[in-house]
CSV table of C-alpha atoms in Angstrom, one decimal:
chain,number,residue,atom,x,y,z
A,1,MET,CA,8.5,27.7,-28.6
A,2,LYS,CA,7.0,31.1,-27.8
A,3,ILE,CA,4.3,31.0,-25.1
A,4,LEU,CA,1.8,33.8,-24.5
A,5,VAL,CA,0.9,34.0,-20.8
A,6,ILE,CA,-2.4,35.7,-20.0
A,7,ASN,CA,-3.9,36.8,-16.7
A,8,CYS,CA,-7.4,38.1,-17.2
A,9,GLY,CA,-9.3,40.3,-14.7
A,10,SER,CA,-12.8,41.6,-15.0
A,11,SER,CA,-11.7,44.8,-16.7
A,12,SER,CA,-8.0,44.1,-17.3
A,13,LEU,CA,-5.6,41.7,-19.1
A,14,LYS,CA,-1.9,41.3,-18.2
A,15,TYR,CA,0.3,39.4,-20.6
A,16,GLN,CA,3.8,38.2,-21.3
A,17,LEU,CA,5.3,36.5,-24.3
A,18,ILE,CA,8.1,34.2,-23.2
A,19,ASP,CA,10.6,32.3,-25.2
A,20,SER,CA,10.5,28.8,-23.6
A,21,GLU,CA,14.0,27.9,-24.7
A,22,THR,CA,15.8,30.8,-23.1
A,23,GLU,CA,13.0,31.7,-20.6
A,24,ASN,CA,13.4,35.4,-21.6
A,25,VAL,CA,10.5,37.7,-21.6
A,26,LEU,CA,10.2,39.0,-25.2
A,27,ALA,CA,7.4,41.4,-24.4
A,28,LYS,CA,4.9,42.2,-21.7
A,29,GLY,CA,2.0,44.5,-21.2
A,30,LEU,CA,-1.4,45.4,-19.7
A,31,CYS,CA,-4.8,46.2,-21.1
A,32,GLU,CA,-6.9,48.3,-18.8
A,33,ARG,CA,-10.5,49.5,-18.6
A,34,ILE,CA,-11.9,46.7,-20.8
A,35,GLY,CA,-15.6,47.4,-21.1
A,36,ILE,CA,-15.1,50.8,-19.6
A,37,GLU,CA,-14.6,54.2,-21.3
A,38,GLY,CA,-11.0,55.2,-21.6
A,39,GLY,CA,-9.4,51.9,-22.5
A,40,SER,CA,-5.6,51.6,-23.0
A,41,LEU,CA,-2.9,49.1,-23.7
A,42,THR,CA,0.6,49.5,-22.2
A,43,HIS,CA,3.1,47.4,-24.1
A,44,GLN,CA,6.9,46.9,-23.8
A,45,ALA,CA,9.1,44.8,-26.0
A,46,ALA,CA,12.4,43.7,-24.6
A,47,GLY,CA,15.0,46.4,-25.1
A,48,LYS,CA,12.5,48.9,-26.4
A,49,GLU,CA,10.6,51.9,-25.0
A,50,LYS,CA,7.3,51.3,-23.3
A,51,ILE,CA,4.4,52.5,-25.4
A,52,THR,CA,0.7,53.3,-24.5
A,53,LEU,CA,-2.1,52.9,-27.0
A,54,LYS,CA,-5.5,54.5,-26.3
A,55,LYS,CA,-8.3,52.5,-27.7
A,56,GLU,CA,-11.8,51.5,-26.5
A,57,MET,CA,-12.0,47.8,-25.7
A,58,PRO,CA,-15.6,46.8,-25.4
A,59,GLU,CA,-14.8,43.2,-24.5
A,60,HIS,CA,-11.8,41.0,-23.9
A,61,THR,CA,-11.7,39.6,-27.4
A,62,THR,CA,-10.8,43.1,-28.6
A,63,ALA,CA,-8.1,43.3,-26.0
A,64,VAL,CA,-6.6,40.0,-27.1
A,65,GLN,CA,-6.6,41.3,-30.7
A,66,MET,CA,-4.8,44.4,-29.6
A,67,VAL,CA,-2.2,42.3,-27.8
A,68,ILE,CA,-1.6,40.3,-31.0
A,69,GLU,CA,-1.3,43.5,-33.0
A,70,ALA,CA,1.2,45.0,-30.5
A,71,LEU,CA,3.3,41.8,-30.6
A,72,THR,CA,3.3,41.7,-34.4
A,73,ASP,CA,3.8,45.4,-34.9
A,74,LYS,CA,6.7,46.2,-37.2
A,75,GLU,CA,8.1,48.9,-34.9
A,76,HIS,CA,7.2,47.7,-31.4
A,77,GLY,CA,6.5,44.0,-31.9
A,78,VAL,CA,8.7,40.9,-31.4
A,79,ILE,CA,7.1,38.4,-33.7
A,80,ALA,CA,6.4,38.4,-37.4
A,81,SER,CA,3.0,36.7,-37.2
A,82,LEU,CA,0.5,34.9,-34.9
A,83,ASP,CA,2.0,31.6,-36.2
A,84,GLU,CA,5.0,32.1,-33.9
A,85,ILE,CA,2.9,31.7,-30.8
A,86,GLY,CA,3.0,28.0,-29.9
A,87,ALA,CA,0.7,27.9,-26.9
A,88,VAL,CA,-1.2,30.1,-24.5
A,89,GLY,CA,-1.1,29.7,-20.7
A,90,HIS,CA,-3.8,31.1,-18.6
A,91,ARG,CA,-3.8,31.9,-14.9
A,92,ILE,CA,-7.0,30.5,-13.4
A,93,VAL,CA,-7.8,31.6,-9.9
A,94,HIS,CA,-10.1,28.8,-8.6
A,95,GLY,CA,-10.1,25.1,-9.6
A,96,GLY,CA,-11.9,23.9,-6.5
A,97,GLU,CA,-11.3,20.2,-5.8
A,98,LYS,CA,-11.5,19.4,-9.5
A,99,PHE,CA,-7.9,20.2,-10.4
A,100,ALA,CA,-4.7,19.2,-8.5
A,101,GLY,CA,-2.5,20.3,-11.4
A,102,SER,CA,-2.4,22.2,-14.6
A,103,VAL,CA,-4.3,20.9,-17.6
A,104,ILE,CA,-4.7,21.4,-21.4
A,105,ILE,CA,-7.9,23.3,-21.9
A,106,THR,CA,-10.8,21.3,-23.4
A,107,LYS,CA,-14.6,21.8,-23.4
A,108,GLU,CA,-14.7,19.6,-20.3
A,109,VAL,CA,-12.1,21.8,-18.5
A,110,VAL,CA,-14.0,24.9,-19.4
A,111,GLN,CA,-17.2,23.4,-18.0
A,112,ALA,CA,-15.4,22.5,-14.7
A,113,ILE,CA,-14.0,26.0,-14.4
A,114,GLU,CA,-17.5,27.4,-14.9
A,115,GLU,CA,-18.7,25.2,-12.1
A,116,CYS,CA,-16.2,26.9,-9.8
A,117,CYS,CA,-17.5,30.4,-10.5
A,118,ASP,CA,-19.5,30.4,-7.3
A,119,LEU,CA,-16.2,30.0,-5.4
A,120,ALA,CA,-14.5,32.9,-7.3
A,121,PRO,CA,-17.2,35.1,-8.8
A,122,LEU,CA,-14.8,38.0,-9.4
A,123,HIS,CA,-12.1,36.0,-11.1
A,124,ASN,CA,-13.2,32.8,-12.8
A,125,PRO,CA,-15.7,34.4,-15.1
A,126,ALA,CA,-13.0,36.8,-16.3
A,127,ASN,CA,-10.5,33.9,-16.7
A,128,LEU,CA,-13.1,32.1,-18.9
A,129,ILE,CA,-13.5,35.2,-21.0
A,130,GLY,CA,-9.8,35.2,-21.6
A,131,ILE,CA,-9.8,31.5,-22.7
A,132,ARG,CA,-12.8,32.0,-25.1
A,133,SER,CA,-11.2,35.2,-26.6
A,134,CYS,CA,-8.0,33.4,-27.3
A,135,GLU,CA,-9.9,30.4,-28.7
A,136,GLU,CA,-11.8,32.8,-31.1
A,137,ILE,CA,-8.6,34.5,-32.3
A,138,MET,CA,-6.2,31.5,-32.2
A,139,PRO,CA,-8.5,28.4,-32.6
A,140,ASP,CA,-5.6,26.1,-33.5
A,141,VAL,CA,-3.2,27.1,-30.7
A,142,PRO,CA,-3.2,24.8,-27.6
A,143,GLN,CA,-4.2,26.5,-24.3
A,144,ALA,CA,-3.3,25.5,-20.8
A,145,ALA,CA,-5.0,26.3,-17.5
A,146,VAL,CA,-2.7,26.8,-14.5
A,147,PHE,CA,-4.7,27.1,-11.2
A,148,ASP,CA,-3.9,29.2,-8.2
A,149,THR,CA,-5.5,26.5,-6.0
A,150,ALA,CA,-3.8,23.4,-7.4
A,151,PHE,CA,-0.6,23.4,-5.4
A,152,HIS,CA,-2.6,23.5,-2.2
A,153,GLN,CA,-4.7,20.4,-3.0
A,154,THR,CA,-2.2,18.3,-1.1
A,155,MET,CA,-3.4,19.8,2.2
A,156,PRO,CA,-4.9,17.1,4.6
A,157,GLU,CA,-8.5,17.3,5.8
A,158,LYS,CA,-7.4,18.5,9.2
A,159,ALA,CA,-6.0,21.6,7.5
A,160,TYR,CA,-8.6,22.4,5.0
A,161,LEU,CA,-11.9,21.6,6.8
A,162,TYR,CA,-13.6,24.4,8.8
A,163,GLY,CA,-15.4,23.9,12.2
A,164,LEU,CA,-18.8,23.9,10.5
A,165,PRO,CA,-21.4,21.2,10.0
A,166,TYR,CA,-19.8,18.7,7.6
A,167,GLU,CA,-22.9,18.8,5.3
A,168,TYR,CA,-21.8,22.3,4.1
A,169,TYR,CA,-18.6,20.7,2.8
A,170,GLU,CA,-20.5,17.9,1.2
A,171,LYS,CA,-23.1,20.1,-0.4
A,172,TYR,CA,-21.2,23.3,-1.2
A,173,LYS,CA,-17.5,22.3,-0.9
A,174,VAL,CA,-17.0,24.9,1.8
A,175,ARG,CA,-13.3,24.4,2.8
A,176,ARG,CA,-9.9,26.0,2.7
A,177,TYR,CA,-8.5,26.1,-0.8
A,178,GLY,CA,-5.7,28.6,-0.6
A,179,PHE,CA,-4.4,30.9,-3.4
A,180,HIS,CA,-1.1,32.1,-4.9
A,181,GLY,CA,-0.3,28.4,-5.4
A,182,THR,CA,1.8,29.0,-8.5
A,183,SER,CA,4.0,31.4,-6.5
A,184,HIS,CA,4.3,29.2,-3.5
A,185,ASP,CA,5.3,26.3,-5.7
A,186,PHE,CA,7.8,28.3,-7.7
A,187,VAL,CA,9.4,30.0,-4.7
A,188,SER,CA,9.7,26.8,-2.6
A,189,ALA,CA,11.4,25.0,-5.5
A,190,ARG,CA,13.7,27.9,-6.2
A,191,ALA,CA,14.7,28.3,-2.5
A,192,ALA,CA,15.7,24.6,-2.4
A,193,ALA,CA,17.7,25.0,-5.7
A,194,MET,CA,19.5,28.1,-4.3
A,195,LEU,CA,20.6,26.0,-1.4
A,196,GLY,CA,21.6,23.1,-3.6
A,197,LYS,CA,19.1,20.8,-1.8
A,198,ASP,CA,16.1,18.7,-2.7
A,199,ARG,CA,12.8,20.4,-1.9
A,200,ASN,CA,11.5,17.0,-0.7
A,201,ASP,CA,14.0,17.1,2.2
A,202,LEU,CA,13.1,20.5,3.4
A,203,ARG,CA,10.3,22.2,5.5
A,204,ILE,CA,9.8,25.6,3.9
A,205,ILE,CA,7.5,28.5,4.9
A,206,VAL,CA,6.8,30.8,1.9
A,207,CYS,CA,5.7,34.3,2.8
A,208,HIS,CA,4.0,35.8,-0.3
A,209,LEU,CA,3.7,39.3,0.9
A,210,GLY,CA,2.1,41.8,-1.6
A,211,ASN,CA,-1.1,43.8,-1.8
A,212,GLY,CA,-2.7,40.3,-1.6
A,213,ALA,CA,-0.7,38.2,0.9
A,214,SER,CA,-0.5,34.6,2.0
A,215,ILE,CA,1.8,32.2,3.8
A,216,SER,CA,2.1,28.5,3.1
A,217,ALA,CA,3.7,25.5,4.9
A,218,VAL,CA,5.5,23.4,2.3
A,219,LYS,CA,6.6,20.1,4.0
A,220,TYR,CA,8.9,17.9,1.9
A,221,GLY,CA,7.7,19.3,-1.4
A,222,LYS,CA,3.9,19.5,-0.6
A,223,SER,CA,1.7,22.2,0.7
A,224,VAL,CA,0.2,21.1,4.0
A,225,ASP,CA,-1.4,24.4,5.0
A,226,THR,CA,-1.9,27.9,3.8
A,227,SER,CA,-3.4,31.1,5.2
A,228,MET,CA,-6.0,32.0,2.5
A,229,GLY,CA,-9.2,30.0,2.7
A,230,LEU,CA,-12.4,29.5,0.7
A,231,THR,CA,-11.7,32.9,-0.8
A,232,PRO,CA,-8.6,35.1,-0.7
A,233,LEU,CA,-10.1,37.2,2.2
A,234,GLU,CA,-8.9,34.9,5.0
A,235,GLY,CA,-5.5,35.0,6.6
A,236,LEU,CA,-3.0,37.9,6.8
A,237,ILE,CA,-3.8,41.6,6.9
A,238,MET,CA,-3.4,42.7,3.3
A,239,GLY,CA,-3.5,45.9,1.2
A,240,THR,CA,-7.3,46.3,1.3
A,241,ARG,CA,-8.4,42.9,2.7
A,242,CYS,CA,-9.0,42.5,6.5
A,243,GLY,CA,-7.8,38.9,6.8
A,244,ASP,CA,-8.8,36.9,9.9
A,245,LEU,CA,-11.5,38.3,12.1
A,246,ASP,CA,-14.3,37.2,14.4
A,247,PRO,CA,-17.2,36.2,12.0
A,248,ALA,CA,-19.7,37.9,14.3
A,249,ILE,CA,-18.2,41.2,13.4
A,250,VAL,CA,-19.8,41.0,10.0
A,251,GLY,CA,-23.3,41.0,11.4
A,252,PHE,CA,-22.5,43.4,14.3
A,253,ILE,CA,-21.1,46.2,12.0
A,254,GLY,CA,-23.7,45.4,9.3
A,255,GLU,CA,-26.5,46.0,11.8
A,256,LYS,CA,-24.9,49.1,13.3
A,257,GLU,CA,-24.1,50.7,10.0
A,258,HIS,CA,-27.2,49.4,8.2
A,259,LEU,CA,-25.1,47.5,5.6
A,260,SER,CA,-26.1,44.5,3.6
A,261,TYR,CA,-23.9,41.5,3.4
A,262,GLN,CA,-22.7,42.5,0.0
A,263,GLU,CA,-21.8,46.0,1.3
A,264,MET,CA,-19.9,44.4,4.2
A,265,SER,CA,-18.1,42.1,1.8
A,266,ASP,CA,-17.0,45.3,-0.1
A,267,VAL,CA,-15.8,46.8,3.2
A,268,MET,CA,-13.8,43.7,4.1
A,269,ASN,CA,-12.3,43.2,0.6
A,270,LYS,CA,-11.7,46.8,-0.6
A,271,LYS,CA,-11.7,49.2,2.3
A,272,SER,CA,-9.9,47.3,5.1
A,273,GLY,CA,-6.4,45.9,5.5
A,274,VAL,CA,-3.6,48.4,5.9
A,275,LEU,CA,-5.7,51.0,4.0
A,276,GLY,CA,-8.5,50.9,6.4
A,277,MET,CA,-6.3,50.6,9.5
A,278,SER,CA,-4.0,53.4,8.6
A,279,GLY,CA,-6.4,55.7,6.8
A,280,ILE,CA,-3.5,56.5,4.5
A,281,SER,CA,-2.9,54.1,1.7
A,282,SER,CA,-2.7,50.4,0.7
A,283,ASP,CA,0.8,51.1,-0.7
A,284,PHE,CA,3.5,50.1,1.9
A,285,ARG,CA,5.8,52.7,0.6
A,286,ASP,CA,3.4,55.4,1.6
A,287,LEU,CA,2.9,53.7,5.0
A,288,GLY,CA,6.7,53.6,5.5
A,289,GLU,CA,7.1,57.3,4.7
A,290,ALA,CA,4.2,58.2,7.1
A,291,ALA,CA,5.6,56.0,9.9
A,292,ALA,CA,9.1,57.6,9.4
A,293,ALA,CA,7.5,61.0,9.7
A,294,GLY,CA,5.9,60.1,13.1
A,295,ASN,CA,2.4,59.0,12.1
A,296,GLU,CA,1.4,56.7,14.9
A,297,ARG,CA,-1.4,54.9,13.0
A,298,ALA,CA,1.0,54.1,10.2
A,299,LYS,CA,3.4,52.6,12.7
A,300,MET,CA,0.7,50.6,14.4
A,301,THR,CA,-0.5,49.3,11.1
A,302,LEU,CA,2.9,48.1,10.0
A,303,GLU,CA,3.4,46.5,13.4
A,304,ALA,CA,0.1,44.7,13.2
A,305,TYR,CA,0.9,43.5,9.7
A,306,ALA,CA,4.3,42.1,10.8
A,307,TYR,CA,2.8,40.6,14.0
A,308,ARG,CA,0.1,38.7,12.0
A,309,ALA,CA,2.7,37.3,9.6
A,310,ALA,CA,4.9,36.2,12.4
A,311,LYS,CA,2.0,34.4,14.1
A,312,TYR,CA,1.4,32.4,10.9
A,313,ILE,CA,5.1,31.5,10.7
A,314,GLY,CA,5.0,30.3,14.3
A,315,ALA,CA,1.9,28.2,13.6
A,316,TYR,CA,3.3,26.6,10.5
A,317,THR,CA,6.5,25.8,12.3
A,318,ALA,CA,4.5,23.9,14.8
A,319,ALA,CA,2.4,22.2,12.0
A,320,MET,CA,5.5,20.9,10.3
A,321,GLY,CA,7.3,19.9,13.4
A,322,GLY,CA,10.0,22.5,12.6
A,323,VAL,CA,11.2,24.7,9.8
A,324,ASP,CA,14.4,24.7,7.7
A,325,VAL,CA,13.7,27.7,5.4
A,326,ILE,CA,11.6,30.8,5.5
A,327,ALA,CA,11.4,32.6,2.1
A,328,PHE,CA,10.0,36.1,1.5
A,329,THR,CA,8.6,36.9,-1.9
A,330,ALA,CA,6.2,39.2,-3.8
A,331,GLY,CA,6.2,43.0,-3.8
A,332,VAL,CA,6.5,43.6,0.0
A,333,GLY,CA,8.5,40.5,0.7
A,334,GLU,CA,11.1,41.2,-2.0
A,335,ASN,CA,11.4,44.9,-1.5
A,336,ASN,CA,10.3,46.1,2.0
A,337,CYS,CA,13.4,45.8,4.2
A,338,ALA,CA,11.6,47.3,7.2
A,339,VAL,CA,8.7,44.8,7.1
A,340,ARG,CA,11.1,41.9,6.7
A,341,SER,CA,13.1,43.2,9.7
A,342,MET,CA,10.0,43.6,11.8
A,343,ILE,CA,8.8,40.0,11.1
A,344,GLY,CA,12.4,38.7,11.7
A,345,SER,CA,12.4,40.2,15.2
A,346,TYR,CA,9.7,37.7,16.2
A,347,LEU,CA,11.6,34.7,15.0
A,348,GLU,CA,14.6,34.7,17.4
A,349,PHE,CA,12.9,31.8,19.3
A,350,LEU,CA,13.7,29.7,16.2
A,351,GLY,CA,17.4,30.5,16.4
A,352,THR,CA,17.2,32.9,13.4
A,353,THR,CA,19.6,35.8,13.0
A,354,ILE,CA,19.3,38.3,10.2
A,355,ASP,CA,22.2,40.0,8.5
A,356,GLU,CA,20.8,43.6,8.4
A,357,GLU,CA,23.3,44.7,5.8
A,358,LYS,CA,22.0,42.0,3.4
A,359,ASN,CA,18.4,42.9,4.5
A,360,SER,CA,19.0,46.4,3.1
A,361,LEU,CA,19.0,45.0,-0.4
A,362,ARG,CA,15.9,44.9,-2.5
A,363,GLY,CA,14.4,42.8,-5.3
A,364,GLU,CA,17.1,40.1,-5.7
A,365,GLU,CA,17.7,36.6,-4.7
A,366,LEU,CA,19.7,36.5,-1.4
A,367,ILE,CA,20.1,34.7,1.9
A,368,LEU,CA,19.3,37.1,4.7
A,369,SER,CA,20.3,34.9,7.7
A,370,THR,CA,23.8,34.7,9.1
A,371,PRO,CA,25.8,31.5,8.7
A,372,GLU,CA,25.1,30.5,12.4
A,373,SER,CA,21.3,30.9,12.0
A,374,ARG,CA,19.5,27.7,12.7
A,375,VAL,CA,16.8,28.5,10.1
A,376,CYS,CA,17.8,29.8,6.6
A,377,VAL,CA,15.9,33.1,5.9
A,378,MET,CA,15.8,34.1,2.2
A,379,VAL,CA,14.4,36.4,-0.4
A,380,VAL,CA,13.3,34.6,-3.5
A,381,PRO,CA,11.6,36.8,-6.2
A,382,THR,CA,8.5,35.1,-7.5
A,383,ASN,CA,7.9,34.7,-11.2
A,384,GLU,CA,4.3,33.4,-11.7
A,385,GLU,CA,4.4,34.1,-15.4
A,386,LEU,CA,7.5,32.0,-15.9
A,387,ALA,CA,5.9,29.2,-13.8
A,388,ILE,CA,2.8,29.3,-16.0
A,389,ALA,CA,4.9,29.2,-19.2
A,390,ARG,CA,6.9,26.2,-17.9
A,391,GLU,CA,3.7,24.3,-17.0
A,392,THR,CA,2.2,25.2,-20.4
A,393,LEU,CA,5.3,23.9,-22.2
A,394,ARG,CA,5.3,20.7,-20.2
A,395,LEU,CA,1.7,20.0,-21.0
A,396,VAL,CA,2.0,20.7,-24.7
A,397,CYS,CA,5.1,18.5,-25.0
A,398,GLU,CA,3.4,15.7,-23.1
A,399,ARG,CA,0.5,15.8,-25.5
A,400,ARG,CA,2.7,15.5,-28.6
């Protein structure tokens, strides 16, 4: 079965077409500037040159139609017709407490996703647009929803409740949800498989370090804590997000700078993190180059980033009563040797030792720790699209 995996943003649409039998990516691409002047689709079929098509996309339905046309194009496509797509899997950012796993999309599921829009106003509405667009173009093709929050629904109350009046949880479901769940699930399972062990026998800390970043504690196969909260803003210092801070800062700076809450939210989500701290970039490659050239703010920013990550690793080691595996993943975790080394320098108290020669490698599965290390430190490239395709296949097969 060929499965189309879709990740819709407010003005973008990422996609992959995956052969579920071989798990090969047949084609992938990105639609940008949907609803904005200057729209384009970048498409690449396996073994072929990448192409870019300039075309206005007033709404997501047009973008989905362009994706189908690219996939079926005689020169650049990989399928003869729409009939070859057996199912569509959608990444849905927020499922609230309603979903502890992936589901086949029905009217009831769509309604439940709509009810979570208050919790993810920038993401869920766009995800719903993607679902409806596919339904319009492919009405008979089954669709699945795979939730970023689902894997973390195993967290106990002591981990997900905030120190706020309980009525806010009862009335508005204000609690920690966590995100990147598909990645944390995939990476923890793959790390166990690489070691030839059962995930249910291991305590694993997954460090999903990218422009958006989160760390999770996976104890015997279940997420018991994670760094992101009600929204993806909490936790680590990220590309443009501030992560943890004293809540009083919001009102303090807002009053001093005459900023509304919405304007402060924009500062915390889009102008902070390593971008705001360094004043250089949200791209860690730029920071690394600046630090190597002697830029002190760049050095300080990278040190703060590594320090915050190490603190979470220490906290989750305590929460699980120990740790067997620490796995780095995502753009920074898979490719930034310097950041991995900086974080690793804080972990000597765990009895970890890193093989710096192995740590110089990028973007591949490997064990970074030396044989005598008491904790296994690994790099496990994430593959959220493949995880979504696997879940979609499972659900479609179960329904038959």
